[in-house]
CSV table of C-alpha atoms in Angstrom, one decimal:
chain,number,residue,atom,x,y,z
L,1,MET,CA,30.2,-32.9,77.2
L,2,THR,CA,30.8,-29.2,77.4
L,3,SER,CA,29.8,-27.0,80.3
L,4,HIS,CA,27.2,-25.5,78.0
L,5,THR,CA,25.6,-28.9,77.6
L,6,TRP,CA,25.8,-29.6,81.4
L,7,ASN,CA,24.1,-26.2,82.0
L,8,LEU,CA,21.3,-27.2,79.6
L,9,PHE,CA,21.0,-30.6,81.4
L,10,TRP,CA,20.7,-29.0,84.8
L,11,GLY,CA,18.4,-26.2,83.7
L,12,SER,CA,18.5,-22.7,85.1
L,13,SER,CA,16.3,-20.7,87.4
L,14,PHE,CA,16.2,-17.8,89.8
L,15,VAL,CA,16.1,-18.0,93.5
L,16,ARG,CA,12.6,-18.9,94.7
L,17,THR,CA,10.6,-20.5,97.5
L,18,PRO,CA,7.2,-22.1,97.2
L,19,LEU,CA,4.3,-19.7,98.1
L,20,ARG,CA,6.6,-17.0,99.6
L,21,ASN,CA,7.7,-19.2,102.5
L,22,GLY,CA,9.2,-17.3,105.4
L,23,VAL,CA,7.5,-13.9,104.7
L,24,GLY,CA,4.8,-14.4,107.3
L,25,ARG,CA,5.4,-17.8,108.8
L,26,TYR,CA,8.0,-20.5,108.0
L,27,VAL,CA,6.5,-23.9,107.0
L,28,GLN,CA,8.6,-27.0,106.6
L,29,GLN,CA,8.2,-28.2,103.0
L,30,LEU,CA,8.8,-31.9,103.5
L,31,GLN,CA,5.5,-33.8,103.5
L,32,ARG,CA,6.4,-37.4,103.7
L,33,VAL,CA,9.4,-39.7,103.7
L,34,THR,CA,9.3,-43.4,102.6
L,35,PHE,CA,12.0,-45.8,103.6
L,36,LYS,CA,12.2,-48.9,101.4
L,37,PHE,CA,14.5,-51.7,102.5
L,38,CYS,CA,15.0,-55.4,102.4
L,39,LYS,CA,14.9,-57.3,105.7
L,40,THR,CA,17.7,-59.8,104.9
L,41,HIS,CA,19.9,-58.5,102.0
L,42,GLY,CA,23.3,-57.0,103.0
L,43,GLY,CA,22.8,-53.8,101.0
L,44,SER,CA,20.1,-52.7,103.4
L,45,GLN,CA,22.2,-53.2,106.5
L,46,GLY,CA,22.9,-49.5,106.9
L,47,MET,CA,19.2,-48.7,106.4
L,48,ARG,CA,18.1,-51.3,109.0
L,49,GLU,CA,20.6,-49.8,111.5
L,50,PHE,CA,19.3,-46.3,110.8
L,51,ILE,CA,15.7,-47.5,111.4
L,52,GLU,CA,16.7,-49.1,114.7
L,53,LYS,CA,18.6,-46.2,116.1
L,54,ASP,CA,17.8,-42.8,114.5
L,55,LEU,CA,14.4,-43.0,112.9
L,56,VAL,CA,12.2,-42.4,116.0
L,57,ASP,CA,14.2,-39.3,116.9
L,58,PHE,CA,13.8,-38.0,113.4
L,59,ALA,CA,10.0,-38.5,113.6
L,60,LYS,CA,9.8,-36.8,117.0
L,61,VAL,CA,11.8,-33.8,115.8
L,62,ASN,CA,9.7,-33.4,112.7
L,63,PRO,CA,6.1,-33.9,113.8
L,64,GLY,CA,4.8,-32.4,110.5
L,65,VAL,CA,6.4,-35.1,108.4
L,66,VAL,CA,4.8,-38.5,107.8
L,67,VAL,CA,7.2,-41.4,107.9
L,68,TYR,CA,6.5,-44.6,106.0
L,69,LEU,CA,8.4,-47.9,106.2
L,70,LYS,CA,8.2,-50.3,103.3
L,71,PRO,CA,10.0,-53.6,103.7
L,72,ARG,CA,10.4,-55.1,100.2
L,73,ARG,CA,12.1,-58.3,99.5
L,74,HIS,CA,15.1,-58.6,97.1
L,75,ARG,CA,15.1,-54.9,96.3
L,76,SER,CA,17.8,-52.2,97.0
L,77,PRO,CA,17.1,-49.8,99.8
L,78,CYS,CA,16.0,-46.2,98.9
L,79,LEU,CA,14.7,-43.0,100.4
L,80,LYS,CA,11.8,-41.2,98.8
L,81,ALA,CA,10.7,-37.8,99.8
L,82,GLU,CA,7.6,-36.0,98.8
L,83,TYR,CA,7.1,-32.2,99.2
L,84,LEU,CA,4.2,-29.9,99.6
L,85,ASN,CA,4.4,-28.6,96.1
L,86,GLY,CA,4.1,-32.1,94.7
L,87,GLU,CA,7.8,-32.6,93.8
L,88,GLU,CA,9.5,-36.0,94.6
L,89,GLU,CA,13.0,-36.8,95.4
L,90,TYR,CA,14.5,-40.3,95.2
L,91,ILE,CA,17.9,-41.3,96.7
L,92,SER,CA,19.3,-44.8,96.5
L,93,ALA,CA,20.7,-46.0,99.9
L,94,HIS,CA,22.3,-49.2,98.6
L,95,ASN,CA,25.4,-50.1,100.6
L,96,LEU,CA,25.2,-46.8,102.5
L,97,SER,CA,26.1,-46.8,106.2
L,98,SER,CA,23.6,-45.5,108.7
L,99,SER,CA,25.5,-42.2,109.2
L,100,ASP,CA,25.4,-41.6,105.5
L,101,ILE,CA,21.7,-42.3,105.4
L,102,LYS,CA,21.2,-39.9,108.3
L,103,LYS,CA,23.0,-37.1,106.4
L,104,TRP,CA,20.8,-37.7,103.3
L,105,VAL,CA,17.7,-37.7,105.4
L,106,GLU,CA,18.8,-34.3,106.9
L,107,TYR,CA,19.3,-33.1,103.3
L,108,LEU,CA,15.8,-34.2,102.3
L,109,ARG,CA,14.3,-32.6,105.4
L,110,MET,CA,15.8,-29.2,104.9
L,111,ARG,CA,15.0,-28.8,101.2
L,112,SER,CA,12.0,-27.3,99.6
L,113,GLY,CA,10.5,-29.2,96.7
L,114,ASN,CA,12.1,-27.0,94.1
L,115,PRO,CA,14.3,-29.0,91.7
L,116,VAL,CA,18.1,-28.5,91.8
L,117,GLU,CA,19.0,-26.1,89.0
L,118,ARG,CA,21.8,-23.8,88.1
L,119,LEU,CA,21.0,-20.5,89.8
L,120,ARG,CA,21.4,-17.4,87.7
L,121,LYS,CA,21.5,-15.0,90.6
L,122,TYR,CA,22.0,-15.6,94.3
L,123,GLN,CA,19.4,-13.0,95.3
L,124,HIS,CA,15.8,-12.2,94.6
L,125,THR,CA,13.9,-9.0,95.4
L,126,ASP,CA,10.6,-7.6,94.4
L,127,HIS,CA,11.7,-4.1,95.1
L,128,PRO,CA,15.1,-3.6,93.4
L,129,SER,CA,15.1,0.2,93.7
L,130,ILE,CA,14.0,2.2,96.8
L,131,GLN,CA,15.6,5.6,96.0
L,132,GLY,CA,14.5,5.4,92.4
L,133,PRO,CA,16.4,3.7,89.6
L,134,TRP,CA,19.4,5.5,88.2
L,135,THR,CA,18.8,7.9,85.2
L,136,PRO,CA,21.3,10.0,83.4
L,137,TRP,CA,19.9,13.0,85.3
L,138,THR,CA,20.2,11.5,88.8
L,139,HIS,CA,23.4,13.2,89.8
L,140,ARG,CA,23.3,16.2,87.5
L,141,ASP,CA,22.8,19.8,88.6
L,142,PRO,CA,19.2,20.9,87.9
L,143,GLU,CA,20.6,24.2,86.7
L,144,ILE,CA,20.9,22.6,83.2
L,145,ASN,CA,17.1,22.7,83.0
L,146,VAL,CA,17.1,26.5,82.9
L,147,THR,CA,20.2,27.2,80.9
L,148,GLU,CA,20.3,28.2,77.3
L,149,PHE,CA,22.5,26.1,75.2
L,150,PRO,CA,25.2,26.6,73.9
L,151,SER,CA,26.5,27.8,77.3
L,152,GLU,CA,30.0,29.1,77.8
L,153,LYS,CA,30.2,28.2,81.4
L,154,LEU,CA,29.1,24.6,80.9
L,155,SER,CA,31.1,24.2,77.8
L,156,ALA,CA,34.3,25.2,79.5
L,157,ALA,CA,37.0,22.6,80.0
L,158,HIS,CA,36.9,20.8,83.3
L,159,VAL,CA,40.2,21.7,85.0
L,160,THR,CA,40.8,19.2,87.8
L,161,GLU,CA,44.5,19.7,88.4
L,162,LYS,CA,46.3,22.9,89.4
L,163,THR,CA,48.1,24.6,86.6
L,164,ALA,CA,51.9,25.1,86.8
L,165,THR,CA,51.4,28.9,87.3
L,166,GLU,CA,49.1,28.3,90.2
L,167,GLN,CA,51.5,25.9,91.8
L,168,VAL,CA,54.4,28.4,91.5
L,169,ILE,CA,52.2,31.2,93.0
L,170,GLU,CA,51.3,28.8,95.9
L,171,LEU,CA,55.0,28.0,96.6
L,172,PHE,CA,55.8,31.7,96.5
L,173,GLU,CA,53.0,32.5,99.1
L,174,LYS,CA,54.2,29.7,101.3
L,175,GLN,CA,57.8,31.0,101.1
L,176,LYS,CA,56.6,34.5,102.1
L,177,ILE,CA,54.7,33.2,105.1
L,178,ALA,CA,57.7,31.1,106.2
L,179,SER,CA,60.2,34.0,105.8
L,180,GLY,CA,57.7,36.4,107.5
L,181,SER,CA,57.3,34.0,110.5
L,182,ASN,CA,61.1,33.5,110.7
L,183,THR,CA,61.9,37.2,110.8
L,184,SER,CA,59.0,38.1,113.2
T,1,MET,CA,75.9,37.9,87.1
T,2,SER,CA,74.8,39.7,90.2
T,3,ALA,CA,71.4,41.4,90.3
T,4,ALA,CA,72.9,44.8,91.3
T,5,VAL,CA,75.1,44.9,88.2
T,6,PHE,CA,72.1,44.1,86.0
T,7,LEU,CA,69.9,46.6,87.6
T,8,ARG,CA,72.4,49.3,87.1
T,9,ALA,CA,71.8,49.2,83.4
T,10,LEU,CA,68.1,50.0,83.8
T,11,ARG,CA,66.2,53.1,84.9
T,12,PRO,CA,63.8,53.0,87.9
T,13,THR,CA,60.8,53.1,85.7
T,14,GLN,CA,62.2,50.3,83.6
T,15,ILE,CA,62.8,48.3,86.7
T,16,ALA,CA,59.2,48.7,87.7
T,17,SER,CA,57.8,47.6,84.4
T,18,SER,CA,60.3,44.8,83.8
T,19,GLY,CA,58.7,42.4,86.3
T,20,LEU,CA,62.0,41.5,88.0
T,21,LEU,CA,60.7,42.6,91.4
T,22,GLY,CA,57.5,40.5,91.0
T,23,ASN,CA,54.1,41.9,91.9
T,24,ARG,CA,55.6,44.6,94.1
T,25,LYS,CA,54.0,48.0,93.7
T,26,ILE,CA,56.4,50.8,93.3
T,27,ILE,CA,55.1,53.7,95.4
T,28,GLY,CA,57.8,56.1,94.9
T,29,HIS,CA,61.4,56.8,94.4
T,30,ALA,CA,63.5,57.6,97.4
T,31,VAL,CA,65.7,60.7,97.3
T,32,GLY,CA,69.2,60.7,98.7
T,33,ARG,CA,70.9,57.6,100.1
T,34,ALA,CA,68.7,54.6,99.4
T,35,PRO,CA,69.0,51.0,100.6
T,36,LEU,CA,71.1,48.7,98.5
T,37,LEU,CA,69.4,45.9,96.5
T,38,SER,CA,72.4,43.6,96.6
T,39,ALA,CA,73.7,41.7,99.5
T,40,VAL,CA,77.2,42.7,98.5
T,41,SER,CA,77.1,46.0,100.4
T,42,GLY,CA,80.0,48.4,100.6
T,43,LEU,CA,81.7,47.1,97.4
T,44,ARG,CA,79.7,48.7,94.8
T,45,THR,CA,77.0,51.3,95.3
T,46,PRO,CA,74.7,52.1,92.5
T,47,SER,CA,74.9,55.6,91.1
T,48,PHE,CA,71.2,56.1,90.8
T,49,THR,CA,68.6,56.0,93.6
T,50,PRO,CA,66.7,52.8,93.5
T,51,PRO,CA,63.0,53.0,94.2
T,52,VAL,CA,61.6,52.0,97.6
T,53,VAL,CA,59.2,49.1,97.0
T,54,GLN,CA,56.3,48.2,99.3
T,55,GLN,CA,54.8,44.8,99.2
T,56,SER,CA,51.1,44.9,98.4
T,57,VAL,CA,49.0,43.2,101.1
T,58,LYS,CA,46.4,40.8,100.0
T,59,GLN,CA,43.4,40.7,102.3
T,60,GLU,CA,40.3,38.7,101.9
T,61,LEU,CA,37.1,38.9,104.0
T,62,VAL,CA,36.4,35.3,105.1
T,63,LYS,CA,32.8,34.8,106.1
T,64,ASP,CA,32.4,32.6,109.2
T,65,CYS,CA,29.8,30.0,108.1
T,66,LYS,CA,30.0,27.8,111.1
T,67,GLN,CA,26.6,28.9,112.6
T,68,GLU,CA,24.8,28.5,109.3
T,69,GLN,CA,26.3,25.0,108.8
T,70,ASP,CA,25.3,23.9,112.3
T,71,LEU,CA,21.8,25.1,111.7
T,72,PHE,CA,21.7,23.2,108.4
T,73,THR,CA,22.9,19.9,110.0
T,74,ASP,CA,20.5,20.2,112.9
T,75,ASN,CA,17.7,20.8,110.4
T,76,VAL,CA,18.6,17.7,108.4
T,77,ILE,CA,19.1,15.5,111.5
T,78,SER,CA,15.7,16.6,113.0
T,79,LYS,CA,14.0,15.8,109.7
T,80,VAL,CA,15.5,12.3,109.6
T,81,ASN,CA,14.6,11.8,113.3
T,82,ASN,CA,11.0,12.8,112.6
T,83,GLN,CA,10.7,10.2,109.9
T,84,ILE,CA,12.2,7.5,112.1
T,85,VAL,CA,9.9,8.4,115.1
T,86,LYS,CA,6.7,8.5,112.9
T,87,GLY,CA,7.8,5.6,110.7
T,88,SER,CA,7.1,7.5,107.6
T,89,HIS,CA,10.3,6.6,105.8
T,90,GLY,CA,8.6,3.8,104.0
T,91,ARG,CA,10.6,0.7,102.8
T,92,LEU,CA,14.2,0.6,104.1
T,93,PHE,CA,17.2,-1.0,102.4
T,94,ALA,CA,20.3,-2.2,104.2
T,95,VAL,CA,23.7,-3.2,102.9
T,96,VAL,CA,24.7,-6.2,104.9
T,97,TYR,CA,28.0,-8.0,105.1
T,98,ILE,CA,27.7,-11.8,105.3
T,99,HIS,CA,30.2,-14.5,104.6
T,100,GLY,CA,32.6,-12.2,102.9
T,101,HIS,CA,30.0,-10.6,100.5
T,102,GLN,CA,28.0,-7.5,100.7
T,103,HIS,CA,24.3,-7.5,99.7
T,104,LEU,CA,21.7,-4.8,99.4
T,105,VAL,CA,18.6,-6.2,101.1
T,106,THR,CA,15.1,-5.1,101.8
T,107,GLN,CA,12.2,-6.7,103.6
T,108,GLU,CA,10.7,-9.9,102.0
T,109,ASP,CA,13.7,-10.6,99.7
T,110,LEU,CA,15.7,-13.8,99.3
T,111,LEU,CA,19.4,-14.3,99.8
T,112,ILE,CA,21.7,-17.3,99.3
T,113,VAL,CA,24.7,-17.9,101.5
T,114,GLN,CA,27.2,-20.4,100.1
T,115,GLY,CA,29.3,-22.7,102.2
T,116,VAL,CA,29.2,-23.8,105.8
T,117,PHE,CA,26.4,-21.8,107.6
T,118,PRO,CA,25.4,-23.3,111.0
T,119,PRO,CA,21.8,-22.0,111.4
T,120,SER,CA,19.2,-24.6,110.5
T,121,ILE,CA,15.8,-24.3,108.8
T,122,GLY,CA,13.2,-22.2,110.7
T,123,ASP,CA,15.9,-20.3,112.7
T,124,VAL,CA,15.5,-16.5,112.9
T,125,ILE,CA,18.8,-14.7,112.6
T,126,ARG,CA,19.9,-11.2,113.3
T,127,LEU,CA,22.3,-9.8,110.6
T,128,GLU,CA,24.5,-7.5,112.7
T,129,LYS,CA,27.1,-6.3,110.2
T,130,VAL,CA,25.2,-3.5,108.5
T,131,LEU,CA,27.3,-1.0,106.5
T,132,CYS,CA,24.5,1.3,105.5
T,133,VAL,CA,20.8,1.7,105.8
T,134,GLY,CA,18.4,4.1,104.0
T,135,GLY,CA,15.0,5.0,102.8
T,136,GLN,CA,13.7,7.1,100.0
T,137,ASP,CA,14.8,10.4,101.5
T,138,PHE,CA,18.0,9.6,103.4
T,139,THR,CA,20.8,7.2,103.8
T,140,LEU,CA,22.9,6.4,106.9
T,141,PHE,CA,26.5,5.3,106.3
T,142,GLY,CA,28.5,3.4,108.9
T,143,ARG,CA,32.2,3.8,109.3
T,144,PRO,CA,32.5,1.0,108.4
T,145,LEU,CA,29.6,-0.5,110.4
T,146,LEU,CA,26.6,1.0,112.0
T,147,ARG,CA,25.8,0.5,115.7
T,148,LYS,CA,23.8,-2.6,116.5
T,149,ASP,CA,21.4,-0.5,118.6
T,150,LEU,CA,20.6,1.6,115.6
T,151,VAL,CA,19.6,-0.9,113.0
T,152,ASN,CA,17.8,-4.3,113.2
T,153,VAL,CA,18.0,-6.7,110.2
T,154,GLU,CA,16.3,-10.0,110.8
T,155,ALA,CA,16.2,-13.1,108.6
T,156,THR,CA,14.7,-16.6,108.6
T,157,VAL,CA,16.5,-19.6,107.3
T,158,VAL,CA,14.1,-21.1,104.8
T,159,GLU,CA,16.0,-23.8,103.1
T,160,LYS,CA,19.3,-25.6,103.0
T,161,THR,CA,20.2,-27.5,99.8
T,162,LEU,CA,23.1,-28.5,97.7
T,163,SER,CA,23.9,-26.5,94.5
T,164,HIS,CA,23.9,-28.1,91.1
T,165,CYS,CA,26.9,-30.3,90.4
T,166,ARG,CA,29.9,-28.3,89.0
T,167,ILE,CA,32.2,-30.4,87.0
T,168,TYR,CA,35.9,-29.4,86.7
T,169,PHE,CA,37.6,-31.2,83.9
T,170,TYR,CA,41.3,-30.9,83.3
T,171,ASN,CA,43.1,-32.4,80.3
T,172,ARG,CA,46.7,-32.2,79.2
T,173,ARG,CA,46.6,-33.0,75.6
T,174,ARG,CA,48.7,-35.7,74.1
T,175,LYS,CA,50.0,-36.6,77.7
T,176,ASN,CA,47.4,-39.2,78.6
T,177,SER,CA,46.5,-37.0,81.6
T,178,ARG,CA,43.0,-36.0,82.6
T,179,LYS,CA,41.2,-35.3,85.8
T,180,THR,CA,37.6,-34.8,86.7
T,181,LYS,CA,36.4,-33.1,89.9
T,182,PHE,CA,32.8,-32.8,91.0
T,183,ASN,CA,31.6,-30.2,93.5
T,184,ARG,CA,28.3,-29.4,95.1
T,185,GLU,CA,28.2,-26.3,97.3
T,186,THR,CA,25.8,-26.1,100.3
T,187,HIS,CA,23.3,-23.3,99.8
T,188,THR,CA,21.4,-21.6,102.7
T,189,LEU,CA,18.4,-19.6,101.7
T,190,LEU,CA,17.6,-16.6,103.9
T,191,ARG,CA,14.3,-14.6,103.8
T,192,ILE,CA,14.8,-11.1,105.1
T,193,ASN,CA,12.0,-10.5,107.5
T,194,ARG,CA,12.6,-6.9,108.6
T,195,VAL,CA,14.9,-3.9,108.2
T,196,GLU,CA,14.2,-1.2,110.7
T,197,ILE,CA,15.9,1.7,112.4
T,198,MET,CA,15.4,1.5,116.2
T,199,GLN,CA,16.7,4.9,117.5
T,200,LYS,CA,17.1,8.5,116.6
T,201,ILE,CA,20.4,9.0,114.7
T,202,ASP,CA,21.9,11.6,117.1
T,203,GLU,CA,21.2,9.5,120.2
T,204,VAL,CA,24.7,8.8,121.5
T,205,PRO,CA,24.9,5.9,124.0
T,206,GLU,CA,26.2,6.6,127.5
T,207,VAL,CA,28.8,3.8,127.2
T,208,GLU,CA,30.5,3.1,123.8
T,209,GLY,CA,31.2,-0.4,122.6
T,210,VAL,CA,28.4,-2.1,124.5
T,211,ASP,CA,26.1,-2.1,121.4
T,212,GLY,CA,23.0,-2.9,123.4
T,213,ARG,CA,24.4,-6.1,124.8
T,214,ILE,CA,23.7,-7.0,128.4
T,215,PHE,CA,26.3,-9.1,130.1
């Protein structure tokens, strides 16, 4: 598949947060987390270890997040996160160690519910211009408003470098000053 | 060919108009023994009396504008300070240097920082490397950074995610060699909470280099 196809698969969006989070107050976007696991199967070993050791700390640190445990026989373990904007995220935890599960749980905690998409820009602003957007007249001399065209002065060629004659005259003046200071 | 020999062939008036002596103004012709033009003195003396040339002095009247300029700068500074004190500058923008990139930010706008960024969600950060700040009527440029006492840019970390998966596919054709790499970058979303100027611009601190820190 080409990169173009992958871009279509991912979808594209601009940078956004749900309901202008952070402007006034910051609100954690994770609503609830469900841990599904099997009590006996080996694939859920990491999950069971995580539940024994790290789950209570996670719940204490995040009082606004509801934590559910769902023991389900003969099924692979998974994490399911639900966010305030209604989006859901599902991550399979089959054969993952407890440290890996901890990292994925942190990832789910810190996300907003917005789906992962290719970002077109890494910045968003509602006020792109403060001093006024650029126009062709922004850095022009307002004198041109009151000149009559064609104008000889404005039509003259822009000379940025010194002409050879000017340079020779400059050298001559410098020489004079030097010789004058030497003799005096 | 020495100059004296060449000049011998011309008359004084011809010498003046020839331009050989440059922009020198001929004010008169000396009578009697005249100074020699050539450095080879005593060997050959010209038979005519060469003119005594006087260099024209160029003088320009240069106006001393220092007082006017000082008045102008004081006027501008006081206008900017007035706006800062009253808070009438309106919405301010700042150019902020973060993680190797420069961004123009205002209040309420979102910014993504890529890569490892320690602050966690809900943390309020102060962006200290400010290159310039401005409003509608003025802009303050730092060299290269502005003082930390002067500008305050605060941001909240709103989200930390992973980017979409970027796939790097390498193929050497007809060599049975191909490689696929997958990469997801960590993204930190910052919401800029405020951009404000704290001090008057000509308030120089008593001690330089402290930048408002208390040790």
